[in-house]
Coordinates of C-alpha atoms in Angstrom, one line a residue:
X213 CA -43.9 44.0 6.5
X214 CA -44.4 40.4 5.5
X215 CA -47.9 40.7 5.6
X216 CA -48.0 43.7 3.3
X217 CA -45.6 41.9 1.0
X218 CA -48.1 38.8 0.9
X219 CA -50.9 41.3 0.2
X220 CA -49.1 42.6 -2.9
X221 CA -48.9 39.0 -4.3
X222 CA -52.3 37.9 -3.5
X223 CA -53.9 41.0 -5.0
X224 CA -51.6 41.6 -7.9
X225 CA -52.1 40.5 -11.5
X226 CA -53.1 37.5 -11.8
X227 CA -53.9 36.5 -8.0
X228 CA -57.5 35.9 -6.5
X229 CA -59.2 37.8 -4.0
X230 CA -60.0 35.9 -0.7
X231 CA -63.4 35.4 0.0
X232 CA -63.2 36.5 3.4
X233 CA -61.7 39.9 2.7
X234 CA -64.0 42.4 1.1
X235 CA -62.4 45.5 -0.4
X236 CA -64.6 47.9 2.0
X237 CA -62.9 46.5 5.4
X238 CA -59.7 45.9 4.4
X239 CA -59.1 49.3 2.6
X240 CA -60.6 51.2 5.6
X241 CA -58.2 49.7 8.0
X242 CA -55.1 50.2 5.8
X243 CA -56.3 53.7 5.2
X244 CA -56.7 54.6 9.2
X245 CA -53.1 53.1 9.8
X246 CA -51.8 55.5 6.9
X247 CA -53.8 58.4 7.9
X248 CA -52.2 58.0 11.8
X249 CA -48.9 57.6 10.4
X250 CA -48.9 60.5 8.5
X251 CA -50.5 62.7 11.3
X252 CA -47.8 61.4 13.6
X253 CA -45.1 62.4 11.1
X254 CA -46.4 65.9 10.8
X255 CA -46.9 66.5 14.5
X256 CA -43.8 65.1 15.9
X257 CA -41.8 67.6 17.8
X258 CA -38.5 68.7 16.5
X259 CA -36.4 66.9 19.1
X260 CA -37.7 63.6 17.7
X261 CA -36.2 64.2 13.8
X262 CA -32.8 62.9 15.0
X263 CA -34.7 59.7 16.1
X264 CA -36.7 59.5 13.0
X265 CA -33.7 60.2 10.7
X266 CA -31.6 57.4 12.9
X267 CA -34.5 54.8 12.4
X268 CA -34.2 55.0 8.5
X269 CA -37.7 56.4 8.0
X270 CA -39.5 53.5 8.9
X271 CA -42.9 55.3 9.3
X272 CA -42.4 56.7 5.6
X273 CA -41.7 53.6 4.4
X274 CA -44.7 51.7 6.1
X275 CA -47.0 54.6 4.8
X276 CA -45.8 54.1 1.1
X277 CA -46.1 50.4 1.5
X278 CA -49.7 50.7 3.0
X279 CA -50.6 53.2 0.2
X280 CA -49.1 50.8 -2.4
X281 CA -51.5 47.8 -1.0
X282 CA -54.1 50.3 -1.2
X283 CA -53.7 51.0 -4.7
X284 CA -53.4 47.4 -5.5
X285 CA -56.5 46.1 -3.6
X286 CA -58.6 48.9 -5.1
X287 CA -57.9 47.8 -8.7
X288 CA -60.5 45.9 -10.5
X289 CA -60.1 42.2 -10.9
X290 CA -57.5 42.0 -13.9
X291 CA -58.7 38.4 -15.0
X292 CA -62.1 39.9 -16.2
X293 CA -60.2 42.3 -18.3
X294 CA -57.9 39.8 -20.0
X295 CA -60.7 37.7 -20.9
X296 CA -62.5 40.5 -22.7
X297 CA -59.5 41.5 -24.8
X298 CA -59.0 37.8 -25.7
X299 CA -62.7 37.8 -27.0
X300 CA -62.2 40.8 -29.1
X301 CA -59.1 39.4 -30.7
X302 CA -61.0 36.4 -31.6
X303 CA -63.8 38.3 -33.5
X304 CA -60.9 40.3 -35.5
X305 CA -61.8 39.5 -39.3
X306 CA -59.0 37.9 -41.4
X307 CA -58.5 40.7 -43.7
X308 CA -57.2 43.0 -41.3
X309 CA -60.0 45.3 -40.4
X310 CA -61.3 45.4 -36.8
X311 CA -64.7 44.5 -36.2
X312 CA -64.9 47.7 -34.1
X313 CA -63.9 49.7 -37.4
X314 CA -67.3 48.6 -39.0
X315 CA -69.8 48.3 -35.8
X316 CA -68.5 51.3 -33.8
X317 CA -70.9 54.4 -33.5
X318 CA -69.8 56.0 -36.5
X319 CA -71.6 58.9 -38.1
X320 CA -74.3 58.1 -41.0
X321 CA -72.9 57.1 -44.1
X322 CA -69.1 56.3 -43.0
X323 CA -67.5 53.1 -43.5
X324 CA -64.1 52.0 -42.3
X325 CA -63.8 48.3 -42.4
X326 CA -63.6 45.2 -44.5
X327 CA -66.6 42.9 -46.0
X328 CA -69.0 43.3 -48.4
X329 CA -69.2 46.9 -49.1
X330 CA -72.5 48.8 -48.1
X331 CA -71.6 51.5 -50.4
X332 CA -73.1 51.6 -53.8
X333 CA -70.4 54.0 -55.3
X334 CA -67.3 52.6 -53.5
X335 CA -65.5 49.5 -52.5
X336 CA -62.8 49.4 -49.9
X337 CA -60.5 46.5 -48.5
X338 CA -57.3 46.1 -46.5
X339 CA -55.0 42.9 -45.8
X340 CA -52.3 42.8 -43.3
X341 CA -48.8 41.9 -44.8
X342 CA -46.1 40.0 -42.7
X343 CA -44.6 43.0 -40.8
X344 CA -46.4 42.5 -38.0
X345 CA -49.8 44.7 -37.1
X346 CA -51.9 45.9 -40.0
X347 CA -50.8 49.9 -40.2
X348 CA -53.3 50.6 -43.1
X349 CA -56.5 52.5 -42.7
X350 CA -59.3 53.5 -45.3
X351 CA -62.7 55.1 -45.0
X352 CA -65.5 55.8 -47.3
X353 CA -68.0 58.7 -46.2
X354 CA -71.3 59.3 -48.2
X355 CA -73.6 62.2 -47.6
X356 CA -70.3 64.1 -46.6
X357 CA -71.0 67.4 -44.9
X358 CA -74.6 66.6 -45.2
X359 CA -74.8 66.9 -49.0
X360 CA -76.5 64.1 -50.8
X361 CA -74.1 64.2 -54.0
X362 CA -70.6 64.4 -51.9
X363 CA -68.5 61.6 -50.9
X364 CA -65.5 61.3 -49.1
X365 CA -62.7 58.8 -49.6
X366 CA -59.3 58.2 -47.9
X367 CA -56.6 56.0 -47.4
X368 CA -53.9 56.0 -44.8
X369 CA -50.7 54.1 -44.4
X370 CA -49.1 54.4 -41.0
X371 CA -45.2 53.5 -39.9
X372 CA -43.2 53.4 -36.9
X373 CA -43.8 51.9 -33.6
X374 CA -47.5 53.6 -33.3
X375 CA -48.3 53.9 -37.0
X376 CA -51.3 52.0 -36.6
X377 CA -53.0 54.2 -34.0
X378 CA -51.6 57.3 -36.0
X379 CA -53.4 55.9 -39.1
X380 CA -56.6 55.2 -37.3
X381 CA -56.7 58.5 -35.6
X382 CA -56.2 60.5 -38.9
X383 CA -59.0 58.2 -40.6
X384 CA -61.3 59.0 -37.7
X385 CA -60.8 62.9 -37.3
X386 CA -59.2 64.1 -40.7
X387 CA -62.6 63.8 -42.6
X388 CA -64.4 65.7 -39.6
X389 CA -61.9 68.5 -39.8
X390 CA -62.6 68.9 -43.8
X391 CA -66.3 68.8 -43.3
X392 CA -66.5 71.6 -40.7
X393 CA -64.0 73.7 -43.4
X394 CA -66.0 72.6 -46.3
X395 CA -69.0 73.1 -44.8
X396 CA -68.6 77.0 -44.8
X397 CA -70.2 77.1 -48.1
X398 CA -67.3 76.7 -50.5
X399 CA -69.1 74.0 -52.6
X400 CA -72.4 75.8 -52.9
X401 CA -71.5 77.5 -56.0
X402 CA -70.0 74.8 -58.1
X403 CA -71.4 74.6 -61.6
X404 CA -70.2 73.7 -65.2
X405 CA -70.0 77.3 -66.0
X406 CA -67.3 77.7 -63.1
X407 CA -65.1 75.1 -64.4
X408 CA -62.8 76.3 -67.3
X409 CA -62.8 74.1 -70.5
X410 CA -60.6 71.0 -70.1
X411 CA -59.5 68.9 -67.3
X412 CA -56.3 68.7 -65.2
X413 CA -53.3 66.9 -66.8
X414 CA -52.4 63.6 -65.3
X415 CA -49.3 61.8 -65.0
X416 CA -48.1 59.6 -67.7
X417 CA -48.9 56.0 -66.7
X418 CA -45.7 54.1 -67.4
X419 CA -43.4 56.8 -65.8
X420 CA -42.7 57.9 -62.5
X421 CA -42.9 61.5 -61.5
X422 CA -39.4 62.9 -60.9
X423 CA -40.3 66.5 -59.6
X424 CA -43.5 68.1 -58.1
X425 CA -43.2 70.8 -60.9
X426 CA -44.7 67.8 -63.2
X427 CA -47.4 67.3 -60.7
X428 CA -51.2 66.9 -62.6
X429 CA -53.1 70.2 -62.5
X430 CA -50.6 72.9 -61.8
X431 CA -52.2 76.2 -60.6
X432 CA -49.5 77.8 -63.1
X433 CA -51.4 76.0 -65.7
X434 CA -54.3 78.1 -65.3
X435 CA -56.7 75.0 -65.1
X436 CA -58.1 75.4 -61.9
X437 CA -61.8 76.8 -61.3
X438 CA -61.9 79.8 -59.1
X439 CA -63.3 78.4 -56.3
X440 CA -60.5 75.9 -56.0
X441 CA -58.3 78.5 -54.0
X442 CA -61.1 78.4 -51.2
X443 CA -61.1 74.6 -51.4
X444 CA -57.3 74.2 -51.6
X445 CA -57.1 76.6 -48.0
X446 CA -59.6 74.4 -46.4
X447 CA -57.5 71.2 -47.1
X448 CA -54.4 73.0 -46.0
X449 CA -56.0 74.1 -42.9
X450 CA -57.7 70.6 -42.1
X451 CA -54.3 69.2 -42.4
X452 CA -52.4 71.6 -40.3
X453 CA -55.1 71.0 -37.4
X454 CA -54.9 67.3 -37.8
X455 CA -51.4 67.2 -37.4
X456 CA -51.3 69.8 -34.4
X457 CA -53.9 67.3 -32.7
X458 CA -51.4 64.6 -33.0
X459 CA -48.8 66.6 -31.4
X460 CA -50.9 67.2 -28.4
X461 CA -52.3 63.7 -28.0
X462 CA -51.3 62.1 -24.6
X463 CA -51.8 58.6 -25.6
X464 CA -50.1 58.3 -29.0
X465 CA -46.2 58.9 -29.2
X466 CA -45.6 60.3 -32.7
X467 CA -42.3 61.3 -32.2
X468 CA -41.1 58.4 -34.2
X469 CA -44.2 57.2 -35.8
X470 CA -46.6 58.9 -38.6
X471 CA -49.0 58.1 -41.4
X472 CA -49.5 59.2 -45.1
X473 CA -52.7 60.3 -46.3
X474 CA -54.5 60.4 -49.8
X475 CA -58.0 61.8 -49.6
X476 CA -60.5 62.5 -52.3
X477 CA -63.7 64.4 -52.1
X478 CA -66.4 63.8 -55.1
X479 CA -68.9 66.6 -55.3
X480 CA -71.2 66.2 -58.5
X481 CA -68.8 66.1 -61.3
X482 CA -65.9 67.8 -59.3
X483 CA -63.0 65.9 -57.5
X484 CA -60.7 67.4 -55.0
X485 CA -57.5 65.2 -54.5
X486 CA -55.2 65.9 -50.9
X487 CA -52.0 63.9 -51.0
X488 CA -49.6 63.6 -48.3
X489 CA -46.7 61.2 -48.5
X490 CA -46.3 58.3 -51.0
X491 CA -49.7 56.6 -51.1
X492 CA -51.5 57.5 -54.6
X493 CA -54.6 58.0 -56.4
X494 CA -55.0 56.9 -60.1
X495 CA -58.1 57.7 -62.5
X496 CA -59.2 54.9 -64.7
X497 CA -60.6 56.3 -67.7
X498 CA -61.2 55.9 -71.6
X499 CA -58.7 56.7 -74.1
X500 CA -59.2 58.0 -77.8
X501 CA -59.9 54.7 -79.0
X502 CA -62.3 53.7 -76.0
X503 CA -59.4 51.8 -74.3
X504 CA -59.2 51.9 -70.4
X505 CA -56.0 53.8 -69.3
X506 CA -54.6 54.9 -66.2
X507 CA -54.0 58.5 -65.2
X508 CA -52.1 59.2 -62.0
X509 CA -53.8 62.0 -60.1
X510 CA -51.4 62.5 -57.5
X511 CA -47.5 63.0 -56.9
X512 CA -45.5 60.5 -54.7
X513 CA -44.2 62.9 -52.2
X514 CA -40.8 61.0 -51.6
X515 CA -37.1 62.4 -50.8
X516 CA -36.1 61.3 -54.0
X517 CA -37.8 64.2 -55.6
X518 CA -35.5 67.0 -55.9
X519 CA -37.4 70.1 -54.6
X520 CA -38.4 67.9 -51.6
X521 CA -34.9 66.8 -50.8
X522 CA -33.7 70.5 -50.9
X523 CA -36.3 71.8 -48.6
X524 CA -35.0 69.0 -46.3
X525 CA -31.4 69.8 -46.8
X526 CA -32.0 73.3 -46.2
X527 CA -33.3 72.6 -42.6
X528 CA -30.2 70.2 -41.5
X529 CA -32.1 67.1 -42.5
X530 CA -29.7 64.5 -44.2
X531 CA -31.0 62.4 -47.2
X532 CA -29.5 59.4 -48.6
X533 CA -30.2 55.7 -49.3
X534 CA -28.5 52.7 -47.7
X535 CA -26.1 50.6 -49.3
X536 CA -28.5 47.6 -49.4
X537 CA -31.3 49.7 -50.6
X538 CA -29.8 52.2 -53.2
X539 CA -33.0 52.7 -54.8
X540 CA -34.8 53.7 -51.7
X541 CA -34.2 57.3 -50.6
X542 CA -34.9 58.1 -47.0
X543 CA -34.6 61.0 -44.4
X544 CA -32.4 61.1 -41.5
X545 CA -31.6 63.2 -38.3
X546 CA -28.7 65.5 -38.5
X547 CA -26.4 63.6 -36.3
X548 CA -28.1 60.1 -36.0
X549 CA -28.9 57.4 -38.6
X550 CA -32.7 57.6 -37.4
X551 CA -35.3 57.3 -38.5
X552 CA -34.9 56.7 -42.1
X553 CA -38.4 58.0 -43.3
X554 CA -39.1 57.0 -46.9
X555 CA -41.5 59.9 -47.5
X556 CA -41.0 63.8 -47.5
X557 CA -44.4 64.6 -45.8
X558 CA -46.5 62.8 -43.5
X559 CA -48.6 63.2 -40.3
X560 CA -46.8 62.8 -37.1
X561 CA -43.0 62.1 -37.4
X562 CA -42.1 64.9 -34.9
X563 CA -38.6 64.0 -34.7
X564 CA -38.0 65.3 -38.1
X565 CA -40.5 68.3 -38.3
X566 CA -37.5 70.6 -37.5
X567 CA -35.6 69.2 -40.3
X568 CA -37.8 69.6 -43.5
X569 CA -40.8 67.0 -43.0
X570 CA -43.9 68.6 -43.3
X571 CA -47.8 68.1 -42.9
X572 CA -48.7 70.1 -45.8
X573 CA -50.6 68.4 -48.7
X574 CA -50.5 68.6 -52.4
X575 CA -54.1 69.6 -53.4
X576 CA -55.4 68.8 -56.9
X577 CA -58.6 69.3 -58.8
X578 CA -60.0 67.2 -61.8
X579 CA -63.3 67.7 -63.5
X580 CA -65.2 64.4 -64.1
X581 CA -66.0 63.7 -67.8
X582 CA -67.9 60.8 -69.5
X583 CA -64.9 59.0 -70.1
X584 CA -63.9 58.8 -66.5
X585 CA -64.9 55.3 -65.1
X586 CA -63.4 55.1 -61.4
X587 CA -60.5 56.3 -58.9
X588 CA -58.2 54.0 -57.1
X589 CA -56.8 55.4 -53.8
X590 CA -54.1 52.6 -52.4
X591 CA -50.8 52.5 -50.1
X592 CA -47.5 51.9 -51.3
X593 CA -48.1 48.3 -50.7
X594 CA -49.9 48.1 -53.9
X595 CA -48.0 50.3 -55.8
X596 CA -44.6 48.8 -54.9
X597 CA -45.5 45.7 -57.0
X598 CA -48.1 46.8 -59.4
X599 CA -47.9 49.5 -61.9
X600 CA -50.9 51.9 -62.5
X601 CA -51.8 50.1 -65.4
X602 CA -51.9 47.1 -63.8
X603 CA -54.1 48.1 -61.2
X604 CA -56.4 49.8 -63.5
X605 CA -56.6 46.7 -65.4
X606 CA -57.2 44.5 -62.4
X607 CA -60.4 46.7 -61.2
X608 CA -62.0 46.6 -64.5
X609 CA -61.7 42.9 -64.4
X610 CA -63.1 42.3 -61.0
X611 CA -66.1 40.2 -60.8
X612 CA -67.9 43.1 -59.4
X613 CA -67.9 46.6 -58.0
X614 CA -68.3 45.3 -54.3
X615 CA -65.3 43.1 -54.9
X616 CA -63.1 45.6 -56.8
X617 CA -60.9 46.6 -53.8
X618 CA -60.4 43.2 -52.4
X619 CA -59.5 41.9 -55.9
X620 CA -56.7 44.3 -56.3
X621 CA -55.6 43.8 -53.0
X622 CA -55.2 40.0 -53.4
X623 CA -53.6 40.6 -56.5
X624 CA -50.9 42.7 -54.8
X625 CA -50.3 40.2 -52.5
X626 CA -49.6 37.4 -55.1
X627 CA -47.3 40.0 -56.7
X628 CA -45.2 40.4 -53.6
X629 CA -44.8 36.7 -53.1
X630 CA -43.8 36.4 -56.8
X631 CA -41.5 38.9 -57.0
X632 CA -40.2 39.3 -53.7
X633 CA -40.4 35.9 -52.3
X634 CA -37.8 36.3 -49.4
X635 CA -39.1 39.9 -48.4
X636 CA -41.9 40.6 -46.1
X637 CA -45.2 41.5 -47.9
X638 CA -46.4 45.0 -47.1
X639 CA -49.8 45.9 -45.5
X640 CA -52.1 46.9 -48.3
X641 CA -55.5 49.1 -48.4
X642 CA -57.5 50.1 -51.5
X643 CA -60.4 52.4 -51.8
X644 CA -62.1 52.3 -55.3
X645 CA -64.7 55.1 -56.1
X646 CA -66.9 54.5 -59.4
X647 CA -67.8 57.6 -61.0
X648 CA -70.8 56.6 -63.1
X649 CA -74.0 58.1 -62.0
X650 CA -76.0 54.9 -63.1
X651 CA -73.4 52.5 -61.0
X652 CA -73.5 55.1 -58.0
X653 CA -77.4 55.1 -57.8
X654 CA -77.7 51.4 -57.5
X655 CA -78.6 50.3 -54.4
X656 CA -76.1 48.3 -52.0
X657 CA -78.2 45.2 -51.8
X658 CA -78.4 44.7 -55.5
X659 CA -74.4 45.3 -55.6
X660 CA -74.1 42.8 -53.0
X661 CA -76.4 40.2 -54.6
X662 CA -74.4 40.9 -58.0
X663 CA -71.0 39.8 -56.0
X664 CA -72.5 36.8 -55.1
X665 CA -73.7 35.9 -58.5
X666 CA -70.6 36.7 -60.2
X667 CA -68.3 34.8 -57.9
X668 CA -70.0 31.7 -59.6
X669 CA -68.9 33.0 -62.9
X670 CA -65.4 33.3 -64.6
X671 CA -63.3 36.1 -62.9
X672 CA -62.6 37.6 -66.4
X673 CA -65.7 39.6 -66.3
X674 CA -65.7 43.4 -66.6
X675 CA -66.4 45.2 -63.8
X676 CA -70.0 47.1 -63.7
X677 CA -68.7 50.6 -64.3
X678 CA -66.9 49.3 -67.6
X679 CA -70.1 47.6 -68.7
X680 CA -72.2 50.7 -68.1
X681 CA -69.6 52.7 -70.4
X682 CA -69.3 50.2 -73.2
X683 CA -73.4 50.2 -73.2
X684 CA -73.4 54.1 -73.0
X685 CA -70.9 54.6 -76.0

């Protein structure tokens, strides 16, 4: 027994192998002893049962120790693994997006990390807050669904112990599931004649939405084109399958973890927006006097919305705010003050799926006009400290399109430090999708050169999208 224990210490985590004891010879000897012990245990006569019981099962204990030693010795050297992990961590970029986000084997046109954007039509950036690991994720996918005029953008805000894992999994799989559904031909017949006159109504910039009935583009308003019904069904199906995938995942515990999702698919002059949770999509467009204004495209699906709270309460969930956070309404289990979810819909969070939390997204449609400049997708780390109008103004004054998302994220972090100096800064993730066809056709190399050039100039310059609109007006 002493030899076995010593072997455990020598071959365990952090221990070194002895040069004269290769894995083949040592394991073969131990395996032979273990097999012999097991055979003797199996063929022993009935009269020997009492003696075996009186001996305290030493044979079985010895067998377990030997097999344990075998499993330890058979493991690969742990030191090499730890060195590899440390080397990966050292290469992690400052902004919060991991290196494997950008350089993993990703489909053509897919961008999911920080740095100078390789997209001529979109800019994306994320920054870690002061709450631990960055749980925000984002993605831009050009030529989405193998269509040259289609692009997918998404922002995901994870929460809970495994929120960062949930957000990344949804980031990686949800576009694939949407592409599979949209590849059935729903987009093929979209044309100007299909769309009714007028565009969807947005939410007033200076007011928060208090009910989903006031959401932009209600179907009751008759503003959706006929093809939208099939597209909405595709979104609902993809979100349902995504949530089911998380439920079945063995390595990610989503019982008390989840993520929001706000996604946009742009195809030609059509925008399809799918929203789940309290992340937000805002449109930067021109007003009657050519001024840049903000138009909210989604509704923040929080339990403070009466219809959302009613659904949760009808399924025995509890909705209330804590005394020290009277403005933050949360969702709780029926008999325990857990988990305190600050949104009414999400991926994951399966502890609350029986009590009113759902993964069904709000899906909206918007027809792009000549006045529309860009769409901003951002997590609540941005919207908690900046209004829609402030975000649109910041993007319009960014040095270039390529730096627009980073410009907004850094502005949000400064606002956190100014407005809440004693609070922990939240993670922030932003995707800016520029809608002007002239800007979208610009090569990525030209955009990168423009970023370097504009960094030497004053930060008060307008973005390329605004310049293009001004020249064309």
